[in-house]
CSV table of C-alpha atoms in Angstrom, one decimal:
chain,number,residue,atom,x,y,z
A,1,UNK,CA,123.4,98.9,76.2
A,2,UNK,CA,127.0,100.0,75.9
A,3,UNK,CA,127.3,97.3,72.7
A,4,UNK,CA,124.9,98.5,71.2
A,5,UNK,CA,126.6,102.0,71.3
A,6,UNK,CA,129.5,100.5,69.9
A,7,UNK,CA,127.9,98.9,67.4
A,8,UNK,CA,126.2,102.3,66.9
A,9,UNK,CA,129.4,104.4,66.8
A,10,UNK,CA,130.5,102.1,64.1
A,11,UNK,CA,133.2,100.7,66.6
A,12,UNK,CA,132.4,96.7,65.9
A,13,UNK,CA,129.4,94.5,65.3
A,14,UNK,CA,127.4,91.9,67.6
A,15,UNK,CA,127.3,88.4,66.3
A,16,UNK,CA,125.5,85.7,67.5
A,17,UNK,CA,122.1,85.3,68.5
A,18,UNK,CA,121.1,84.2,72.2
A,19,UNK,CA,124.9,84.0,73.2
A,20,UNK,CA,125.9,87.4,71.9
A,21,UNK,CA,129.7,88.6,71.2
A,22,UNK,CA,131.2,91.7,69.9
A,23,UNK,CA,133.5,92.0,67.0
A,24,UNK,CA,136.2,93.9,66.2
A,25,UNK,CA,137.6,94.8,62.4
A,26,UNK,CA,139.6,97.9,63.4
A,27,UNK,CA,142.8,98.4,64.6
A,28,UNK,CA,142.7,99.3,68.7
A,29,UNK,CA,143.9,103.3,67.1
A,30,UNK,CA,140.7,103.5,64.9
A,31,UNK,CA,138.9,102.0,67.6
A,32,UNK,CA,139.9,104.7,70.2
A,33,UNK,CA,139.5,107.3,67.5
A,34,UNK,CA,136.0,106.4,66.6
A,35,UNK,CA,135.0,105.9,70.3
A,36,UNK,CA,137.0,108.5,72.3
A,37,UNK,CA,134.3,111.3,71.5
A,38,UNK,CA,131.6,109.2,73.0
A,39,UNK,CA,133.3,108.6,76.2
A,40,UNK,CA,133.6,111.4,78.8
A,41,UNK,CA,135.5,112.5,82.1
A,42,UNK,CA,135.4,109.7,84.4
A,43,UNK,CA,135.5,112.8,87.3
A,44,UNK,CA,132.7,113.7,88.7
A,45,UNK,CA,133.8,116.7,91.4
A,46,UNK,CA,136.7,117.3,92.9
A,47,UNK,CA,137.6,118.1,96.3
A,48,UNK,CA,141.2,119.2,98.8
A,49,UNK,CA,141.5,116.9,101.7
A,50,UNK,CA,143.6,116.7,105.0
A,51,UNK,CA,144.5,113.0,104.6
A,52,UNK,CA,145.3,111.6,108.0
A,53,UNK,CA,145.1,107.5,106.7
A,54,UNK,CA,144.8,106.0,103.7
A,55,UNK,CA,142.0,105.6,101.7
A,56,UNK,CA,142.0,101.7,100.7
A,57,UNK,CA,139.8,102.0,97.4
A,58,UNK,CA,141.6,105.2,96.1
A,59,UNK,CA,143.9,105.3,93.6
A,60,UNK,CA,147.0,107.5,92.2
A,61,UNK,CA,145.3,110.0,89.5
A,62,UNK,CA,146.5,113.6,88.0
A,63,UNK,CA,150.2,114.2,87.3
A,64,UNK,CA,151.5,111.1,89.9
A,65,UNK,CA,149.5,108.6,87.5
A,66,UNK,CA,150.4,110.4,84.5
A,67,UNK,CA,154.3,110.1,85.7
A,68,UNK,CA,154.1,106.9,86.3
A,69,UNK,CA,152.9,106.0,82.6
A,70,UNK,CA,155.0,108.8,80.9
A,71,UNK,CA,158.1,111.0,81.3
A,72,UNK,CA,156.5,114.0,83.1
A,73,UNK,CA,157.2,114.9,86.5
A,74,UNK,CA,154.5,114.1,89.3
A,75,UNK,CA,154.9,117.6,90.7
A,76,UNK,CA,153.8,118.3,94.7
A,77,UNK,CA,150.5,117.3,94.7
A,78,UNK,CA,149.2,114.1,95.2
A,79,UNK,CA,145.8,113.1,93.5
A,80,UNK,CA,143.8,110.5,94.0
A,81,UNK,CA,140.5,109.3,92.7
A,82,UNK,CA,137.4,107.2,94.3
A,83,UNK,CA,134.1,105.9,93.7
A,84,UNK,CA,131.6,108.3,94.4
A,85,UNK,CA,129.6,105.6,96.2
A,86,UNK,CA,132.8,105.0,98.6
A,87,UNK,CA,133.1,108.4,98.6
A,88,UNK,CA,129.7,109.3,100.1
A,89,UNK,CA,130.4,105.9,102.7
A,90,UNK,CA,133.7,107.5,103.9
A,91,UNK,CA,132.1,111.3,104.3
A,92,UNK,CA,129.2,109.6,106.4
A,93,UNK,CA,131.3,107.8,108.5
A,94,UNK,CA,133.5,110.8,109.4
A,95,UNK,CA,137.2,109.3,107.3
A,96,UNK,CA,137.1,112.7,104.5
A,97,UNK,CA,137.5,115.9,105.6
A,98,UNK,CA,137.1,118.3,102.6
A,99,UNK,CA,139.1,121.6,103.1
A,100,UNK,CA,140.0,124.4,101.5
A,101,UNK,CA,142.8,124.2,99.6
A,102,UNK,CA,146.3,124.5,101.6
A,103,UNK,CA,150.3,123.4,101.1
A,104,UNK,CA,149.3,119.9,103.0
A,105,UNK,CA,146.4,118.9,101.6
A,106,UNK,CA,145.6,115.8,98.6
A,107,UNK,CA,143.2,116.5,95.8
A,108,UNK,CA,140.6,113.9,95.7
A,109,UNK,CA,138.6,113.2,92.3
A,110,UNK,CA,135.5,112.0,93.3
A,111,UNK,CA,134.7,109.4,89.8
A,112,UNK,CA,131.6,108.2,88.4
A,113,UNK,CA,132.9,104.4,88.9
A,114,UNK,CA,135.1,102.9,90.8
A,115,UNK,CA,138.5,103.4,89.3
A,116,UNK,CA,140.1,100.5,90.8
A,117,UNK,CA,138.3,98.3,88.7
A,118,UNK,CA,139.9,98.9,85.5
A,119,UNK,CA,143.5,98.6,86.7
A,120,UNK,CA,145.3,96.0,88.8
A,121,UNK,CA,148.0,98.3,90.8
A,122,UNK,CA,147.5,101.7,92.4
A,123,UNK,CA,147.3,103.8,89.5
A,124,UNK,CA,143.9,104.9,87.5
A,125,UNK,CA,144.1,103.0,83.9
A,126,UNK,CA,145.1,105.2,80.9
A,127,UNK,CA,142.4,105.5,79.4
A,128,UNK,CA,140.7,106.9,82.4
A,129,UNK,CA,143.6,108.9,83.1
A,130,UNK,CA,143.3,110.6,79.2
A,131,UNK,CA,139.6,111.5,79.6
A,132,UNK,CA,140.2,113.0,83.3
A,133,UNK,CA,142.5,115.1,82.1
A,134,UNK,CA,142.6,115.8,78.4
A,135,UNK,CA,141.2,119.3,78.9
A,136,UNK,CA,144.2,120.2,81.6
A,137,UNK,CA,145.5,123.5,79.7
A,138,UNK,CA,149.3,123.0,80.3
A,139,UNK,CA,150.5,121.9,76.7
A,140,UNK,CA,153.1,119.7,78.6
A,141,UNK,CA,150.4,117.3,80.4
A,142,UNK,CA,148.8,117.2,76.7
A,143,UNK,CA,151.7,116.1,74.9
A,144,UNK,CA,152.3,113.7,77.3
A,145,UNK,CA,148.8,112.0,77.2
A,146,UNK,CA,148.8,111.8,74.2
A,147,UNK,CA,152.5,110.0,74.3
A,148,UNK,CA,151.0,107.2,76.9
A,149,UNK,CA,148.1,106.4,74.2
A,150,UNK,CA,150.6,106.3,71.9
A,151,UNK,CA,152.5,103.3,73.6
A,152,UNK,CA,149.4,101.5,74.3
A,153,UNK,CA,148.2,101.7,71.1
């Protein structure tokens, strides 16, 4: 399914016949360009926890994942994001607390995937990161996201 929406969004072609493949013409801007409206926010809620251990699965999201892949400050609070299937496992079992928001407490994006997936240290992948955030008002974490996909691509 998702080739044939790429193949739809005029991002490449599928060639082959039983043992398919996709192919790519454009340059890896043009293809972000053309497929960047089709994706969306990888976030599906949010939530403020009191951490008391690490979450294994989690990884570094917001403004500490952004500083790691760009100039900008991580700021004092820590993010992290998780499958919303682990998610749902850790609630049940009584490891996440959700709170209201205090000083102490970790933001927790609760994704529609599993985030570690896509990236082999403790950081959400860029691309991830970009859709997660690319409506974040503060022109600074806008300029800066749009500085990491300029250095990837």
């Amino acid at each position: 399914r998702c080739a044939v929406e790429l193949k739809n969004a005029d991002a490449c072609t599928i060639v082959g016949g039983r043992s398919k493949y996709l192919k790519f013409s454009k340059t890896k801007r043009e293809i972000w360009e053309t497929v960047k409206d089709y994706l969306k926010t990888p976030v599906k809620k949010t939530e403020w926890l009191f951490l008391t251990e690490n979450i294994d699965k989690a990884r570094i999201a917001g403004l500490g994942a952004l500083s790691y892949y760009s100039n900008i400050s991580k700021g004092d609070i820590e993010s992290f994001a998780i499958d919303s299937k682990v998610y749902k496992e850790l609630r049940g079992r009584g490891k996440i607390h959700p709170t209201i928001y205090n000083e102490h407490d970790v933001r927790l994006e609760i994704w529609n995937y599993d985030p570690a997936v896509l990236t082999r240290d403790n950081f959400v992948d860029p691309f991830s990161l970009y859709l997660s955030s690319e409506y974040d008002p503060d022109e600074r974490i806008q300029i800066e996201l749009e500085n990491m996909i300029n250095r990837i691509l």
